[in-house]
Amino acid sequence: MKLSDSGAWSLEVIAPDRTTRVLAAGALPSPGADTWHRLSLGFSGETVTAGIDGVTVAQVTDGTYDHGQVGLALDSYTASQFDALAITPNAHVPAPSRPGRAPTAAGGPHRP
């Protein structure tokens, strides 16, 4: 999810072939720079929900990934700050079971 100081936002997915697809996009009244905002992403099955400052801005269906690790990235070398970053499991969605793929001590997939 991207949010610019102009108010433009987009929800994107980077596919396994490294292409980027925009799942949803829009604009809010200019949130301005140097202001804290609360961004949220929720995942339940193939449903992805995006929120900005407590308001749901998108709810889309995308089946690109059904499991995996959390990633955080910034465009270019933009200076950004994060506070109270939290990643919490969704209690309503059971974790996927993948025979033969156990996590390693570093949290990545085990490759026999």
PDB file of N, CA and C in Angstrom:
ATOM      1  N   MET A   1       0.848  -1.163   0.000  1.00  0.00           N
ATOM      2  CA  MET A   1       0.000   0.000   0.000  1.00  0.00           C
ATOM      3  C   MET A   1       0.893   1.224   0.000  1.00  0.00           C
ATOM      4  N   LYS A   2       0.545   2.165  -0.837  1.00  0.00           N
ATOM      5  CA  LYS A   2       1.289   3.414  -0.934  1.00  0.00           C
ATOM      6  C   LYS A   2       0.358   4.576  -0.621  1.00  0.00           C
ATOM      7  N   LEU A   3       0.884   5.575   0.069  1.00  0.00           N
ATOM      8  CA  LEU A   3       0.155   6.816   0.333  1.00  0.00           C
ATOM      9  C   LEU A   3       1.125   7.963   0.139  1.00  0.00           C
ATOM     10  N   SER A   4       0.769   8.884  -0.743  1.00  0.00           N
ATOM     11  CA  SER A   4       1.645  10.035  -0.984  1.00  0.00           C
ATOM     12  C   SER A   4       1.112  11.251  -0.237  1.00  0.00           C
ATOM     13  N   ASP A   5       1.964  12.254  -0.094  1.00  0.00           N
ATOM     14  CA  ASP A   5       1.531  13.465   0.604  1.00  0.00           C
ATOM     15  C   ASP A   5       0.488  14.256  -0.179  1.00  0.00           C
ATOM     16  N   SER A   6       0.266  13.891  -1.452  1.00  0.00           N
ATOM     17  CA  SER A   6      -0.784  14.537  -2.248  1.00  0.00           C
ATOM     18  C   SER A   6      -2.160  13.934  -1.953  1.00  0.00           C
ATOM     19  N   GLY A   7      -2.178  12.763  -1.276  1.00  0.00           N
ATOM     20  CA  GLY A   7      -3.426  12.069  -0.990  1.00  0.00           C
ATOM     21  C   GLY A   7      -3.670  10.878  -1.900  1.00  0.00           C
ATOM     22  N   ALA A   8      -2.860  10.707  -2.936  1.00  0.00           N
ATOM     23  CA  ALA A   8      -3.011   9.553  -3.828  1.00  0.00           C
ATOM     24  C   ALA A   8      -2.571   8.301  -3.081  1.00  0.00           C
ATOM     25  N   TRP A   9      -3.354   7.227  -3.223  1.00  0.00           N
ATOM     26  CA  TRP A   9      -2.999   5.952  -2.595  1.00  0.00           C
ATOM     27  C   TRP A   9      -3.197   4.838  -3.605  1.00  0.00           C
ATOM     28  N   SER A  10      -2.464   3.757  -3.400  1.00  0.00           N
ATOM     29  CA  SER A  10      -2.657   2.576  -4.244  1.00  0.00           C
ATOM     30  C   SER A  10      -2.340   1.329  -3.429  1.00  0.00           C
ATOM     31  N   LEU A  11      -3.061   0.282  -3.757  1.00  0.00           N
ATOM     32  CA  LEU A  11      -2.841  -1.038  -3.178  1.00  0.00           C
ATOM     33  C   LEU A  11      -2.285  -1.888  -4.299  1.00  0.00           C
ATOM     34  N   GLU A  12      -1.080  -2.414  -4.104  1.00  0.00           N
ATOM     35  CA  GLU A  12      -0.392  -3.113  -5.178  1.00  0.00           C
ATOM     36  C   GLU A  12       0.075  -4.482  -4.721  1.00  0.00           C
ATOM     37  N   VAL A  13       0.274  -5.365  -5.675  1.00  0.00           N
ATOM     38  CA  VAL A  13       0.869  -6.675  -5.399  1.00  0.00           C
ATOM     39  C   VAL A  13       2.029  -6.865  -6.357  1.00  0.00           C
ATOM     40  N   ILE A  14       3.137  -7.368  -5.819  1.00  0.00           N
ATOM     41  CA  ILE A  14       4.281  -7.725  -6.647  1.00  0.00           C
ATOM     42  C   ILE A  14       4.200  -9.231  -6.849  1.00  0.00           C
ATOM     43  N   ALA A  15       3.952  -9.630  -8.077  1.00  0.00           N
ATOM     44  CA  ALA A  15       3.753 -11.039  -8.422  1.00  0.00           C
ATOM     45  C   ALA A  15       5.081 -11.793  -8.370  1.00  0.00           C
ATOM     46  N   PRO A  16       5.019 -13.113  -8.336  1.00  0.00           N
ATOM     47  CA  PRO A  16       6.245 -13.911  -8.322  1.00  0.00           C
ATOM     48  C   PRO A  16       7.191 -13.604  -9.490  1.00  0.00           C
ATOM     49  N   ASP A  17       6.647 -13.145 -10.624  1.00  0.00           N
ATOM     50  CA  ASP A  17       7.519 -12.800 -11.757  1.00  0.00           C
ATOM     51  C   ASP A  17       8.050 -11.368 -11.649  1.00  0.00           C
ATOM     52  N   ARG A  18       7.830 -10.733 -10.498  1.00  0.00           N
ATOM     53  CA  ARG A  18       8.303  -9.387 -10.159  1.00  0.00           C
ATOM     54  C   ARG A  18       7.592  -8.263 -10.889  1.00  0.00           C
ATOM     55  N   THR A  19       6.476  -8.547 -11.528  1.00  0.00           N
ATOM     56  CA  THR A  19       5.665  -7.483 -12.096  1.00  0.00           C
ATOM     57  C   THR A  19       4.752  -6.946 -11.013  1.00  0.00           C
ATOM     58  N   THR A  20       4.410  -5.683 -11.117  1.00  0.00           N
ATOM     59  CA  THR A  20       3.545  -5.038 -10.134  1.00  0.00           C
ATOM     60  C   THR A  20       2.180  -4.805 -10.746  1.00  0.00           C
ATOM     61  N   ARG A  21       1.140  -5.207 -10.005  1.00  0.00           N
ATOM     62  CA  ARG A  21      -0.237  -4.949 -10.438  1.00  0.00           C
ATOM     63  C   ARG A  21      -0.905  -4.064  -9.401  1.00  0.00           C
ATOM     64  N   VAL A  22      -1.644  -3.065  -9.873  1.00  0.00           N
ATOM     65  CA  VAL A  22      -2.423  -2.212  -8.979  1.00  0.00           C
ATOM     66  C   VAL A  22      -3.770  -2.882  -8.761  1.00  0.00           C
ATOM     67  N   LEU A  23      -4.074  -3.197  -7.507  1.00  0.00           N
ATOM     68  CA  LEU A  23      -5.343  -3.835  -7.169  1.00  0.00           C
ATOM     69  C   LEU A  23      -6.441  -2.807  -6.948  1.00  0.00           C
ATOM     70  N   ALA A  24      -6.077  -1.639  -6.450  1.00  0.00           N
ATOM     71  CA  ALA A  24      -7.034  -0.554  -6.225  1.00  0.00           C
ATOM     72  C   ALA A  24      -6.250   0.737  -6.065  1.00  0.00           C
ATOM     73  N   ALA A  25      -6.892   1.852  -6.360  1.00  0.00           N
ATOM     74  CA  ALA A  25      -6.239   3.156  -6.221  1.00  0.00           C
ATOM     75  C   ALA A  25      -7.301   4.220  -6.013  1.00  0.00           C
ATOM     76  N   GLY A  26      -6.882   5.314  -5.447  1.00  0.00           N
ATOM     77  CA  GLY A  26      -7.806   6.417  -5.229  1.00  0.00           C
ATOM     78  C   GLY A  26      -7.071   7.621  -4.684  1.00  0.00           C
ATOM     79  N   ALA A  27      -7.841   8.561  -4.187  1.00  0.00           N
ATOM     80  CA  ALA A  27      -7.258   9.784  -3.629  1.00  0.00           C
ATOM     81  C   ALA A  27      -8.092  10.241  -2.441  1.00  0.00           C
ATOM     82  N   LEU A  28      -7.400  10.756  -1.466  1.00  0.00           N
ATOM     83  CA  LEU A  28      -8.018  11.343  -0.283  1.00  0.00           C
ATOM     84  C   LEU A  28      -7.705  12.828  -0.282  1.00  0.00           C
ATOM     85  N   PRO A  29      -8.440  13.598   0.496  1.00  0.00           N
ATOM     86  CA  PRO A  29      -7.996  14.985   0.662  1.00  0.00           C
ATOM     87  C   PRO A  29      -6.541  14.963   1.141  1.00  0.00           C
ATOM     88  N   SER A  30      -5.747  15.867   0.680  1.00  0.00           N
ATOM     89  CA  SER A  30      -4.311  15.844   0.951  1.00  0.00           C
ATOM     90  C   SER A  30      -4.005  15.602   2.422  1.00  0.00           C
ATOM     91  N   PRO A  31      -3.370  14.460   2.711  1.00  0.00           N
ATOM     92  CA  PRO A  31      -3.038  14.176   4.100  1.00  0.00           C
ATOM     93  C   PRO A  31      -1.848  14.989   4.586  1.00  0.00           C
ATOM     94  N   GLY A  32      -1.081  15.572   3.656  1.00  0.00           N
ATOM     95  CA  GLY A  32       0.059  16.400   4.009  1.00  0.00           C
ATOM     96  C   GLY A  32       1.267  15.608   4.458  1.00  0.00           C
ATOM     97  N   ALA A  33       2.387  16.247   4.376  1.00  0.00           N
ATOM     98  CA  ALA A  33       3.639  15.655   4.836  1.00  0.00           C
ATOM     99  C   ALA A  33       3.800  15.966   6.319  1.00  0.00           C
ATOM    100  N   ASP A  34       4.723  15.294   6.953  1.00  0.00           N
ATOM    101  CA  ASP A  34       5.031  15.507   8.370  1.00  0.00           C
ATOM    102  C   ASP A  34       3.817  15.315   9.265  1.00  0.00           C
ATOM    103  N   THR A  35       2.955  14.366   8.890  1.00  0.00           N
ATOM    104  CA  THR A  35       1.772  14.038   9.676  1.00  0.00           C
ATOM    105  C   THR A  35       1.708  12.519   9.811  1.00  0.00           C
ATOM    106  N   TRP A  36       1.420  12.027  11.013  1.00  0.00           N
ATOM    107  CA  TRP A  36       1.293  10.595  11.223  1.00  0.00           C
ATOM    108  C   TRP A  36      -0.018  10.090  10.656  1.00  0.00           C
ATOM    109  N   HIS A  37       0.018   8.917  10.060  1.00  0.00           N
ATOM    110  CA  HIS A  37      -1.186   8.271   9.536  1.00  0.00           C
ATOM    111  C   HIS A  37      -1.169   6.810   9.938  1.00  0.00           C
ATOM    112  N   ARG A  38      -2.351   6.246  10.072  1.00  0.00           N
ATOM    113  CA  ARG A  38      -2.474   4.834  10.424  1.00  0.00           C
ATOM    114  C   ARG A  38      -2.905   4.083   9.167  1.00  0.00           C
ATOM    115  N   LEU A  39      -1.994   3.252   8.649  1.00  0.00           N
ATOM    116  CA  LEU A  39      -2.286   2.420   7.487  1.00  0.00           C
ATOM    117  C   LEU A  39      -2.535   1.008   7.983  1.00  0.00           C
ATOM    118  N   SER A  40      -3.504   0.329   7.382  1.00  0.00           N
ATOM    119  CA  SER A  40      -3.788  -1.047   7.794  1.00  0.00           C
ATOM    120  C   SER A  40      -4.069  -1.907   6.577  1.00  0.00           C
ATOM    121  N   LEU A  41      -3.658  -3.156   6.692  1.00  0.00           N
ATOM    122  CA  LEU A  41      -3.952  -4.169   5.684  1.00  0.00           C
ATOM    123  C   LEU A  41      -4.483  -5.385   6.420  1.00  0.00           C
ATOM    124  N   GLY A  42      -5.564  -5.954   5.905  1.00  0.00           N
ATOM    125  CA  GLY A  42      -6.124  -7.167   6.473  1.00  0.00           C
ATOM    126  C   GLY A  42      -6.240  -8.225   5.400  1.00  0.00           C
ATOM    127  N   PHE A  43      -6.012  -9.459   5.780  1.00  0.00           N
ATOM    128  CA  PHE A  43      -6.043 -10.568   4.828  1.00  0.00           C
ATOM    129  C   PHE A  43      -6.910 -11.682   5.383  1.00  0.00           C
ATOM    130  N   SER A  44      -7.850 -12.132   4.582  1.00  0.00           N
ATOM    131  CA  SER A  44      -8.712 -13.252   4.955  1.00  0.00           C
ATOM    132  C   SER A  44      -8.997 -14.044   3.686  1.00  0.00           C
ATOM    133  N   GLY A  45      -8.358 -15.211   3.562  1.00  0.00           N
ATOM    134  CA  GLY A  45      -8.485 -15.965   2.312  1.00  0.00           C
ATOM    135  C   GLY A  45      -7.910 -15.133   1.179  1.00  0.00           C
ATOM    136  N   GLU A  46      -8.689 -14.909   0.155  1.00  0.00           N
ATOM    137  CA  GLU A  46      -8.240 -14.099  -0.992  1.00  0.00           C
ATOM    138  C   GLU A  46      -8.707 -12.653  -0.900  1.00  0.00           C
ATOM    139  N   THR A  47      -9.309 -12.270   0.222  1.00  0.00           N
ATOM    140  CA  THR A  47      -9.796 -10.908   0.397  1.00  0.00           C
ATOM    141  C   THR A  47      -8.733 -10.054   1.080  1.00  0.00           C
ATOM    142  N   VAL A  48      -8.424  -8.919   0.469  1.00  0.00           N
ATOM    143  CA  VAL A  48      -7.466  -7.973   1.020  1.00  0.00           C
ATOM    144  C   VAL A  48      -8.222  -6.682   1.309  1.00  0.00           C
ATOM    145  N   THR A  49      -8.095  -6.178   2.529  1.00  0.00           N
ATOM    146  CA  THR A  49      -8.754  -4.944   2.931  1.00  0.00           C
ATOM    147  C   THR A  49      -7.688  -3.925   3.305  1.00  0.00           C
ATOM    148  N   ALA A  50      -7.803  -2.711   2.765  1.00  0.00           N
ATOM    149  CA  ALA A  50      -6.841  -1.647   3.040  1.00  0.00           C
ATOM    150  C   ALA A  50      -7.555  -0.494   3.719  1.00  0.00           C
ATOM    151  N   GLY A  51      -6.887   0.087   4.716  1.00  0.00           N
ATOM    152  CA  GLY A  51      -7.463   1.216   5.426  1.00  0.00           C
ATOM    153  C   GLY A  51      -6.456   2.322   5.643  1.00  0.00           C
ATOM    154  N   ILE A  52      -6.967   3.545   5.701  1.00  0.00           N
ATOM    155  CA  ILE A  52      -6.145   4.715   5.995  1.00  0.00           C
ATOM    156  C   ILE A  52      -6.860   5.508   7.077  1.00  0.00           C
ATOM    157  N   ASP A  53      -6.171   5.723   8.179  1.00  0.00           N
ATOM    158  CA  ASP A  53      -6.709   6.487   9.306  1.00  0.00           C
ATOM    159  C   ASP A  53      -8.080   5.986   9.753  1.00  0.00           C
ATOM    160  N   GLY A  54      -8.221   4.657   9.805  1.00  0.00           N
ATOM    161  CA  GLY A  54      -9.445   4.051  10.313  1.00  0.00           C
ATOM    162  C   GLY A  54     -10.577   3.934   9.315  1.00  0.00           C
ATOM    163  N   VAL A  55     -10.364   4.352   8.080  1.00  0.00           N
ATOM    164  CA  VAL A  55     -11.394   4.287   7.044  1.00  0.00           C
ATOM    165  C   VAL A  55     -10.980   3.243   6.005  1.00  0.00           C
ATOM    166  N   THR A  56     -11.857   2.280   5.723  1.00  0.00           N
ATOM    167  CA  THR A  56     -11.572   1.293   4.681  1.00  0.00           C
ATOM    168  C   THR A  56     -11.624   1.983   3.330  1.00  0.00           C
ATOM    169  N   VAL A  57     -10.520   1.913   2.598  1.00  0.00           N
ATOM    170  CA  VAL A  57     -10.471   2.543   1.272  1.00  0.00           C
ATOM    171  C   VAL A  57     -10.574   1.523   0.150  1.00  0.00           C
ATOM    172  N   ALA A  58     -10.321   0.236   0.446  1.00  0.00           N
ATOM    173  CA  ALA A  58     -10.413  -0.791  -0.593  1.00  0.00           C
ATOM    174  C   ALA A  58     -10.628  -2.150   0.036  1.00  0.00           C
ATOM    175  N   GLN A  59     -11.412  -2.951  -0.660  1.00  0.00           N
ATOM    176  CA  GLN A  59     -11.545  -4.367  -0.330  1.00  0.00           C
ATOM    177  C   GLN A  59     -11.581  -5.103  -1.662  1.00  0.00           C
ATOM    178  N   VAL A  60     -10.542  -5.894  -1.911  1.00  0.00           N
ATOM    179  CA  VAL A  60     -10.387  -6.551  -3.203  1.00  0.00           C
ATOM    180  C   VAL A  60     -10.154  -8.044  -3.007  1.00  0.00           C
ATOM    181  N   THR A  61     -10.305  -8.786  -4.090  1.00  0.00           N
ATOM    182  CA  THR A  61     -10.003 -10.207  -4.097  1.00  0.00           C
ATOM    183  C   THR A  61      -8.767 -10.418  -4.952  1.00  0.00           C
ATOM    184  N   ASP A  62      -7.768 -11.095  -4.376  1.00  0.00           N
ATOM    185  CA  ASP A  62      -6.550 -11.390  -5.117  1.00  0.00           C
ATOM    186  C   ASP A  62      -5.968 -12.689  -4.583  1.00  0.00           C
ATOM    187  N   GLY A  63      -5.719 -13.639  -5.456  1.00  0.00           N
ATOM    188  CA  GLY A  63      -5.206 -14.939  -5.055  1.00  0.00           C
ATOM    189  C   GLY A  63      -3.738 -15.144  -5.364  1.00  0.00           C
ATOM    190  N   THR A  64      -2.976 -14.063  -5.535  1.00  0.00           N
ATOM    191  CA  THR A  64      -1.562 -14.197  -5.881  1.00  0.00           C
ATOM    192  C   THR A  64      -0.803 -14.998  -4.828  1.00  0.00           C
ATOM    193  N   TYR A  65      -1.040 -14.716  -3.560  1.00  0.00           N
ATOM    194  CA  TYR A  65      -0.341 -15.409  -2.480  1.00  0.00           C
ATOM    195  C   TYR A  65      -1.365 -15.963  -1.499  1.00  0.00           C
ATOM    196  N   ASP A  66      -1.165 -17.191  -1.064  1.00  0.00           N
ATOM    197  CA  ASP A  66      -2.047 -17.755  -0.044  1.00  0.00           C
ATOM    198  C   ASP A  66      -1.309 -17.976   1.270  1.00  0.00           C
ATOM    199  N   HIS A  67      -0.026 -17.670   1.285  1.00  0.00           N
ATOM    200  CA  HIS A  67       0.783 -17.783   2.489  1.00  0.00           C
ATOM    201  C   HIS A  67       2.077 -17.014   2.242  1.00  0.00           C
ATOM    202  N   GLY A  68       2.853 -16.819   3.281  1.00  0.00           N
ATOM    203  CA  GLY A  68       4.150 -16.187   3.100  1.00  0.00           C
ATOM    204  C   GLY A  68       4.523 -15.290   4.244  1.00  0.00           C
ATOM    205  N   GLN A  69       5.634 -14.629   4.070  1.00  0.00           N
ATOM    206  CA  GLN A  69       6.162 -13.741   5.088  1.00  0.00           C
ATOM    207  C   GLN A  69       5.675 -12.321   4.850  1.00  0.00           C
ATOM    208  N   VAL A  70       5.760 -11.519   5.874  1.00  0.00           N
ATOM    209  CA  VAL A  70       5.398 -10.112   5.792  1.00  0.00           C
ATOM    210  C   VAL A  70       6.597  -9.339   5.269  1.00  0.00           C
ATOM    211  N   GLY A  71       6.359  -8.370   4.400  1.00  0.00           N
ATOM    212  CA  GLY A  71       7.436  -7.543   3.884  1.00  0.00           C
ATOM    213  C   GLY A  71       7.074  -6.071   4.007  1.00  0.00           C
ATOM    214  N   LEU A  72       8.066  -5.256   4.205  1.00  0.00           N
ATOM    215  CA  LEU A  72       7.881  -3.820   4.310  1.00  0.00           C
ATOM    216  C   LEU A  72       8.929  -3.172   3.416  1.00  0.00           C
ATOM    217  N   ALA A  73       8.502  -2.311   2.511  1.00  0.00           N
ATOM    218  CA  ALA A  73       9.439  -1.676   1.595  1.00  0.00           C
ATOM    219  C   ALA A  73       9.037  -0.230   1.371  1.00  0.00           C
ATOM    220  N   LEU A  74       9.987   0.563   0.939  1.00  0.00           N
ATOM    221  CA  LEU A  74       9.753   1.968   0.623  1.00  0.00           C
ATOM    222  C   LEU A  74      10.111   2.204  -0.828  1.00  0.00           C
ATOM    223  N   ASP A  75       9.452   3.167  -1.453  1.00  0.00           N
ATOM    224  CA  ASP A  75       9.844   3.558  -2.797  1.00  0.00           C
ATOM    225  C   ASP A  75      11.172   4.297  -2.726  1.00  0.00           C
ATOM    226  N   SER A  76      12.091   3.913  -3.558  1.00  0.00           N
ATOM    227  CA  SER A  76      13.370   4.591  -3.688  1.00  0.00           C
ATOM    228  C   SER A  76      14.036   4.727  -2.320  1.00  0.00           C
ATOM    229  N   TYR A  77      14.635   5.854  -2.069  1.00  0.00           N
ATOM    230  CA  TYR A  77      15.291   6.109  -0.789  1.00  0.00           C
ATOM    231  C   TYR A  77      14.546   7.201  -0.041  1.00  0.00           C
ATOM    232  N   THR A  78      13.245   7.089   0.003  1.00  0.00           N
ATOM    233  CA  THR A  78      12.390   8.055   0.675  1.00  0.00           C
ATOM    234  C   THR A  78      12.590   7.952   2.177  1.00  0.00           C
ATOM    235  N   ALA A  79      12.728   9.094   2.827  1.00  0.00           N
ATOM    236  CA  ALA A  79      12.827   9.102   4.286  1.00  0.00           C
ATOM    237  C   ALA A  79      11.431   8.870   4.852  1.00  0.00           C
ATOM    238  N   SER A  80      11.304   7.845   5.682  1.00  0.00           N
ATOM    239  CA  SER A  80      10.020   7.521   6.293  1.00  0.00           C
ATOM    240  C   SER A  80      10.252   7.103   7.729  1.00  0.00           C
ATOM    241  N   GLN A  81       9.215   7.244   8.527  1.00  0.00           N
ATOM    242  CA  GLN A  81       9.285   6.837   9.923  1.00  0.00           C
ATOM    243  C   GLN A  81       8.110   5.935  10.225  1.00  0.00           C
ATOM    244  N   PHE A  82       8.320   4.989  11.136  1.00  0.00           N
ATOM    245  CA  PHE A  82       7.275   4.062  11.542  1.00  0.00           C
ATOM    246  C   PHE A  82       7.195   4.075  13.056  1.00  0.00           C
ATOM    247  N   ASP A  83       5.992   4.038  13.566  1.00  0.00           N
ATOM    248  CA  ASP A  83       5.780   3.999  15.006  1.00  0.00           C
ATOM    249  C   ASP A  83       4.684   2.991  15.291  1.00  0.00           C
ATOM    250  N   ALA A  84       4.850   2.207  16.314  1.00  0.00           N
ATOM    251  CA  ALA A  84       3.847   1.226  16.731  1.00  0.00           C
ATOM    252  C   ALA A  84       3.511   0.251  15.600  1.00  0.00           C
ATOM    253  N   LEU A  85       4.515  -0.165  14.845  1.00  0.00           N
ATOM    254  CA  LEU A  85       4.311  -1.147  13.783  1.00  0.00           C
ATOM    255  C   LEU A  85       3.917  -2.471  14.423  1.00  0.00           C
ATOM    256  N   ALA A  86       2.806  -3.026  13.990  1.00  0.00           N
ATOM    257  CA  ALA A  86       2.330  -4.286  14.559  1.00  0.00           C
ATOM    258  C   ALA A  86       1.885  -5.226  13.459  1.00  0.00           C
ATOM    259  N   ILE A  87       2.234  -6.480  13.619  1.00  0.00           N
ATOM    260  CA  ILE A  87       1.787  -7.533  12.713  1.00  0.00           C
ATOM    261  C   ILE A  87       1.118  -8.565  13.591  1.00  0.00           C
ATOM    262  N   THR A  88      -0.174  -8.740  13.403  1.00  0.00           N
ATOM    263  CA  THR A  88      -0.922  -9.648  14.259  1.00  0.00           C
ATOM    264  C   THR A  88      -1.650 -10.676  13.412  1.00  0.00           C
ATOM    265  N   PRO A  89      -1.704 -11.907  13.889  1.00  0.00           N
ATOM    266  CA  PRO A  89      -2.417 -12.933  13.127  1.00  0.00           C
ATOM    267  C   PRO A  89      -3.923 -12.696  13.180  1.00  0.00           C
ATOM    268  N   ASN A  90      -4.571 -13.084  12.123  1.00  0.00           N
ATOM    269  CA  ASN A  90      -6.026 -13.010  12.065  1.00  0.00           C
ATOM    270  C   ASN A  90      -6.556 -14.271  12.733  1.00  0.00           C
ATOM    271  N   ALA A  91      -7.216 -14.111  13.857  1.00  0.00           N
ATOM    272  CA  ALA A  91      -7.679 -15.271  14.630  1.00  0.00           C
ATOM    273  C   ALA A  91      -8.745 -16.066  13.893  1.00  0.00           C
ATOM    274  N   HIS A  92      -9.363 -15.485  12.880  1.00  0.00           N
ATOM    275  CA  HIS A  92     -10.455 -16.152  12.179  1.00  0.00           C
ATOM    276  C   HIS A  92      -9.985 -17.015  11.012  1.00  0.00           C
ATOM    277  N   VAL A  93      -8.732 -16.874  10.619  1.00  0.00           N
ATOM    278  CA  VAL A  93      -8.224 -17.608   9.469  1.00  0.00           C
ATOM    279  C   VAL A  93      -7.129 -18.548   9.944  1.00  0.00           C
ATOM    280  N   PRO A  94      -7.311 -19.856   9.819  1.00  0.00           N
ATOM    281  CA  PRO A  94      -6.262 -20.781  10.255  1.00  0.00           C
ATOM    282  C   PRO A  94      -5.026 -20.653   9.376  1.00  0.00           C
ATOM    283  N   ALA A  95      -3.876 -20.854   9.981  1.00  0.00           N
ATOM    284  CA  ALA A  95      -2.627 -20.806   9.230  1.00  0.00           C
ATOM    285  C   ALA A  95      -2.605 -21.948   8.227  1.00  0.00           C
ATOM    286  N   PRO A  96      -2.115 -21.704   7.007  1.00  0.00           N
ATOM    287  CA  PRO A  96      -2.080 -22.769   6.011  1.00  0.00           C
ATOM    288  C   PRO A  96      -1.113 -23.866   6.421  1.00  0.00           C
ATOM    289  N   SER A  97      -1.439 -25.072   6.075  1.00  0.00           N
ATOM    290  CA  SER A  97      -0.578 -26.213   6.356  1.00  0.00           C
ATOM    291  C   SER A  97       0.061 -26.650   5.056  1.00  0.00           C
ATOM    292  N   ARG A  98       1.356 -26.697   5.032  1.00  0.00           N
ATOM    293  CA  ARG A  98       2.093 -27.086   3.834  1.00  0.00           C
ATOM    294  C   ARG A  98       3.022 -28.233   4.187  1.00  0.00           C
ATOM    295  N   PRO A  99       2.664 -29.462   3.851  1.00  0.00           N
ATOM    296  CA  PRO A  99       3.544 -30.592   4.149  1.00  0.00           C
ATOM    297  C   PRO A  99       4.911 -30.400   3.510  1.00  0.00           C
ATOM    298  N   GLY A 100       5.957 -30.696   4.307  1.00  0.00           N
ATOM    299  CA  GLY A 100       7.308 -30.624   3.773  1.00  0.00           C
ATOM    300  C   GLY A 100       7.909 -29.246   3.761  1.00  0.00           C
ATOM    301  N   ARG A 101       7.194 -28.243   4.276  1.00  0.00           N
ATOM    302  CA  ARG A 101       7.730 -26.889   4.297  1.00  0.00           C
ATOM    303  C   ARG A 101       7.663 -26.361   5.719  1.00  0.00           C
ATOM    304  N   ALA A 102       8.676 -26.639   6.478  1.00  0.00           N
ATOM    305  CA  ALA A 102       8.731 -26.166   7.854  1.00  0.00           C
ATOM    306  C   ALA A 102       9.593 -24.910   7.910  1.00  0.00           C
ATOM    307  N   PRO A 103       9.286 -23.978   8.807  1.00  0.00           N
ATOM    308  CA  PRO A 103      10.107 -22.776   8.904  1.00  0.00           C
ATOM    309  C   PRO A 103      11.494 -23.093   9.471  1.00  0.00           C
ATOM    310  N   THR A 104      12.466 -22.299   9.076  1.00  0.00           N
ATOM    311  CA  THR A 104      13.807 -22.432   9.633  1.00  0.00           C
ATOM    312  C   THR A 104      13.901 -21.530  10.845  1.00  0.00           C
ATOM    313  N   ALA A 105      15.033 -21.567  11.522  1.00  0.00           N
ATOM    314  CA  ALA A 105      15.223 -20.717  12.698  1.00  0.00           C
ATOM    315  C   ALA A 105      15.140 -19.245  12.326  1.00  0.00           C
ATOM    316  N   ALA A 106      15.505 -18.881  11.113  1.00  0.00           N
ATOM    317  CA  ALA A 106      15.438 -17.495  10.670  1.00  0.00           C
ATOM    318  C   ALA A 106      14.057 -17.114  10.188  1.00  0.00           C
ATOM    319  N   GLY A 107      13.124 -18.038  10.168  1.00  0.00           N
ATOM    320  CA  GLY A 107      11.768 -17.731   9.763  1.00  0.00           C
ATOM    321  C   GLY A 107      11.477 -17.956   8.292  1.00  0.00           C
ATOM    322  N   GLY A 108      12.480 -18.289   7.520  1.00  0.00           N
ATOM    323  CA  GLY A 108      12.265 -18.501   6.095  1.00  0.00           C
ATOM    324  C   GLY A 108      11.855 -19.926   5.808  1.00  0.00           C
ATOM    325  N   PRO A 109      11.493 -20.225   4.584  1.00  0.00           N
ATOM    326  CA  PRO A 109      11.080 -21.597   4.257  1.00  0.00           C
ATOM    327  C   PRO A 109      12.257 -22.556   4.313  1.00  0.00           C
ATOM    328  N   HIS A 110      12.004 -23.734   4.758  1.00  0.00           N
ATOM    329  CA  HIS A 110      13.022 -24.777   4.799  1.00  0.00           C
ATOM    330  C   HIS A 110      13.113 -25.413   3.414  1.00  0.00           C
ATOM    331  N   ARG A 111      14.285 -25.492   2.901  1.00  0.00           N
ATOM    332  CA  ARG A 111      14.503 -26.089   1.585  1.00  0.00           C
ATOM    333  C   ARG A 111      15.335 -27.354   1.767  1.00  0.00           C
ATOM    334  N   PRO A 112      14.708 -28.535   1.655  1.00  0.00           N
ATOM    335  CA  PRO A 112      15.456 -29.789   1.870  1.00  0.00           C
ATOM    336  C   PRO A 112      16.523 -29.989   0.808  1.00  0.00           C
TER     337      PRO A 112
END
